[in-house]
PDB file of C-alpha atoms in Angstrom:
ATOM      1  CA  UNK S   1     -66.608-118.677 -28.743  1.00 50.00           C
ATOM      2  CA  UNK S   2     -64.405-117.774 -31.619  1.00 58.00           C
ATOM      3  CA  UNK S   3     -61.288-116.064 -31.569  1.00 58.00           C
ATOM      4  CA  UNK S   4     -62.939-112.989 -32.696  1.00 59.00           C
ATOM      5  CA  UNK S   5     -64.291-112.563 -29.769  1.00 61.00           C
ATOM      6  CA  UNK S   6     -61.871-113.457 -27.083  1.00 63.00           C
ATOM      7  CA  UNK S   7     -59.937-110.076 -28.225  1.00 68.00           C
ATOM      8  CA  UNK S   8     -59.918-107.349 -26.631  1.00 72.00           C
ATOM      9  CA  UNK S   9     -59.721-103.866 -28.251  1.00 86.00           C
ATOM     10  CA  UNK S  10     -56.890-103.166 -26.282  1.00 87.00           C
ATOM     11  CA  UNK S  11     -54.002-104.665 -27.296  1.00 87.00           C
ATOM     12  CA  UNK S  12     -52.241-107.094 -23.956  1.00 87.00           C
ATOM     13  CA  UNK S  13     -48.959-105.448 -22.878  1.00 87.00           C
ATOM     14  CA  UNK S  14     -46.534-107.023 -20.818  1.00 90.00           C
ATOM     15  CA  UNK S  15     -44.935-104.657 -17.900  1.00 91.00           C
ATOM     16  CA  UNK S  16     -41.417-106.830 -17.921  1.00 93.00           C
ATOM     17  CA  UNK S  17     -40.290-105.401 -21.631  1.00 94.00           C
ATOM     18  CA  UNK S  18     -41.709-101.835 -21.011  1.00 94.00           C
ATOM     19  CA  UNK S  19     -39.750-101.586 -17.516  1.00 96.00           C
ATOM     20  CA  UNK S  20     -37.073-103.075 -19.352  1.00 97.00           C
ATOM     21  CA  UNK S  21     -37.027-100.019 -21.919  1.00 97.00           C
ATOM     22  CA  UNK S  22     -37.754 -97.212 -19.749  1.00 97.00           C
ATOM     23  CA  UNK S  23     -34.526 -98.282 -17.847  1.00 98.00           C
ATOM     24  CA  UNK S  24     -32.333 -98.559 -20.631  1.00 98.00           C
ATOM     25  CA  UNK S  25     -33.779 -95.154 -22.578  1.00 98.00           C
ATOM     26  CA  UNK S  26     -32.725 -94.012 -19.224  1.00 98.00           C
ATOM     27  CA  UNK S  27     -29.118 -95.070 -18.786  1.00 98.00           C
ATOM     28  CA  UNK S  28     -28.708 -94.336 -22.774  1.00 98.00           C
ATOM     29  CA  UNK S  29     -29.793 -90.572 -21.549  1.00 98.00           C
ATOM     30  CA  UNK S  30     -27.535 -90.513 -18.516  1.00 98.00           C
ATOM     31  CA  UNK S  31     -24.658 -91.462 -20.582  1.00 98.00           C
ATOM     32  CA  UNK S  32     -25.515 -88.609 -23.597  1.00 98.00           C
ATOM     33  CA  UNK S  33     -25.516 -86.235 -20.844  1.00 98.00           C
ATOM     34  CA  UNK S  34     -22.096 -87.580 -19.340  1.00 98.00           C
ATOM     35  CA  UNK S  35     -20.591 -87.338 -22.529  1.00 98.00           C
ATOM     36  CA  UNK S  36     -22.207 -83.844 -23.376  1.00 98.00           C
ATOM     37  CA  UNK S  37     -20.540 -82.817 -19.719  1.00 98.00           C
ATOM     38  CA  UNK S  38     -17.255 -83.914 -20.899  1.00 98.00           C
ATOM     39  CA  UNK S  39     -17.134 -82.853 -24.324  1.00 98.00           C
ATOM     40  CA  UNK S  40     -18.178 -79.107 -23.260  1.00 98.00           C
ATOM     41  CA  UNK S  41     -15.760 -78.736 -20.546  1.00 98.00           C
ATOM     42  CA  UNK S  42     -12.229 -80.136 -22.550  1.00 98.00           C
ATOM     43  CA  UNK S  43     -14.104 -77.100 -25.295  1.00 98.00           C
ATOM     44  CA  UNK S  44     -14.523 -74.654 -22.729  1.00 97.00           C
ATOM     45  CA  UNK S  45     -10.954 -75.482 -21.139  1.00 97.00           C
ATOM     46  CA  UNK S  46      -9.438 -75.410 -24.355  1.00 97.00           C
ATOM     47  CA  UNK S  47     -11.070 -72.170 -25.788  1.00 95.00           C
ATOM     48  CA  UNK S  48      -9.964 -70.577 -22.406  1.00 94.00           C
ATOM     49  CA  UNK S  49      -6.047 -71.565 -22.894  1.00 95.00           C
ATOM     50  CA  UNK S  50      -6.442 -70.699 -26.281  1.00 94.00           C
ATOM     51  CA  UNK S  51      -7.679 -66.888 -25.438  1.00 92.00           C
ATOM     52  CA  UNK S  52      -5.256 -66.793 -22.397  1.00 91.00           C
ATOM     53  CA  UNK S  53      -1.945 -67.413 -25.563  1.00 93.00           C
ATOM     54  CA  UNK S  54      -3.157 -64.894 -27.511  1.00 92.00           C
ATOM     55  CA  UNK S  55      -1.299 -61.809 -27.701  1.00 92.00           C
ATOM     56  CA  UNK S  56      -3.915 -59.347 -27.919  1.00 91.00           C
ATOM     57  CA  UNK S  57      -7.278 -60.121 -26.344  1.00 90.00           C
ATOM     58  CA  UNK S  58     -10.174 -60.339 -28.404  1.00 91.00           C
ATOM     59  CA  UNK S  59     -11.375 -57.594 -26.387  1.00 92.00           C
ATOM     60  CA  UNK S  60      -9.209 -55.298 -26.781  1.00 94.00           C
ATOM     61  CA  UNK S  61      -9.265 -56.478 -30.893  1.00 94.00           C
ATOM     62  CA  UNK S  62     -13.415 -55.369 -31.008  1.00 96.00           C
ATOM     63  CA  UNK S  63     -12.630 -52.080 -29.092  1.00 96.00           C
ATOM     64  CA  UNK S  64      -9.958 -51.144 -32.139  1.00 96.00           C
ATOM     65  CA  UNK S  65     -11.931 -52.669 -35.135  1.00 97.00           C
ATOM     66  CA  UNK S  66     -15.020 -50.316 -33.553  1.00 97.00           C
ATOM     67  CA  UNK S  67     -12.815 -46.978 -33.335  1.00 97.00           C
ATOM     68  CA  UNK S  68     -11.634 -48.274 -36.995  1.00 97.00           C
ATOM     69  CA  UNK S  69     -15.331 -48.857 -38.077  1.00 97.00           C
ATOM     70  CA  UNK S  70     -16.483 -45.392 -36.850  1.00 97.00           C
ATOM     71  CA  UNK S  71     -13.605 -43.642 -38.004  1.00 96.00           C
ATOM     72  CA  UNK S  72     -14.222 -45.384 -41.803  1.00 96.00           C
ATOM     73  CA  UNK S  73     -18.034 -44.156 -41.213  1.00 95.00           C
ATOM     74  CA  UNK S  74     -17.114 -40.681 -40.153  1.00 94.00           C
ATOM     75  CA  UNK S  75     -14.811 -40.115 -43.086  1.00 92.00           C
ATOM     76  CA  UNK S  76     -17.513 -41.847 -45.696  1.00 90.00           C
ATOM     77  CA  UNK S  77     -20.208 -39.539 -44.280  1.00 90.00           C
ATOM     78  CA  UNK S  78     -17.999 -36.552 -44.671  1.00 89.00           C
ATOM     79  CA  UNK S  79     -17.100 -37.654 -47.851  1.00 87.00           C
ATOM     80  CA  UNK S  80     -20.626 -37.531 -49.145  1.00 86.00           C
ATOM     81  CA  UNK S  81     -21.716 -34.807 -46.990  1.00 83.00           C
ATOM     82  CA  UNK S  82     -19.593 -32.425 -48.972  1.00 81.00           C
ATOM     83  CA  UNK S  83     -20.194 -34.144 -52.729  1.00 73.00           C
ATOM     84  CA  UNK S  84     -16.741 -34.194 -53.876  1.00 59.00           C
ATOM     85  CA  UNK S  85     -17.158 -33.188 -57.553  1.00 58.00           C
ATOM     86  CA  UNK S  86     -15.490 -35.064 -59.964  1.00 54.00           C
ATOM     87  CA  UNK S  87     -14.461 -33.285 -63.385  1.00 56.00           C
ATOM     88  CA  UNK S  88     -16.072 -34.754 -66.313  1.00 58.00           C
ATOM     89  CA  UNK S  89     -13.489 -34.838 -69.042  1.00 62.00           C
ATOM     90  CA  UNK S  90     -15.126 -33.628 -72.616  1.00 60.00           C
ATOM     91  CA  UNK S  91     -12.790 -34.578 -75.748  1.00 59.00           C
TER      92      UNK S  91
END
């Protein structure tokens, strides 16, 4: 018989290197996720300390730049409700 055919169409895979993979694509993803757990909670912490020192909440800063926002589009809708006229100078 020639070498030809002695193969099989399947190629021969060896479990040892495969196991060997799987564990360490496994540890590599335990240790993203341990250092995604980390990272997001020293954020989270530091976001939180950095809201708590400000001196106006950013609450209470979106409920004033709303009234300021519908105040600006009350008086620009008045404005061109009543069509100020503007003079047009003739020289």
């Amino acid at each position: 018989m020639s070498d030809t055919e002695n193969r099989s169409a399947v190629p021969q895979l060896q479990s040892g290197p495969l196991i060997t993979g799987a564990v360490l694509v496994g540890a590599g993803a335990m240790l993203v996720l341990a250092g995604i757990a980390v990272g997001s909670s020293h954020l989270f912490s530091a976001t939180r300390r950095w809201v708590q020192d400000m001196e106006t909440p950013p609450s209470e800063l979106a409920k004033q730049n709303w009234e300021r926002a519908k105040t600006a589009a009350r008086a620009g809708a008045t404005a061109w409700q009543d069509g100020t006229q503007v003079s047009e100078r003739v020289d």
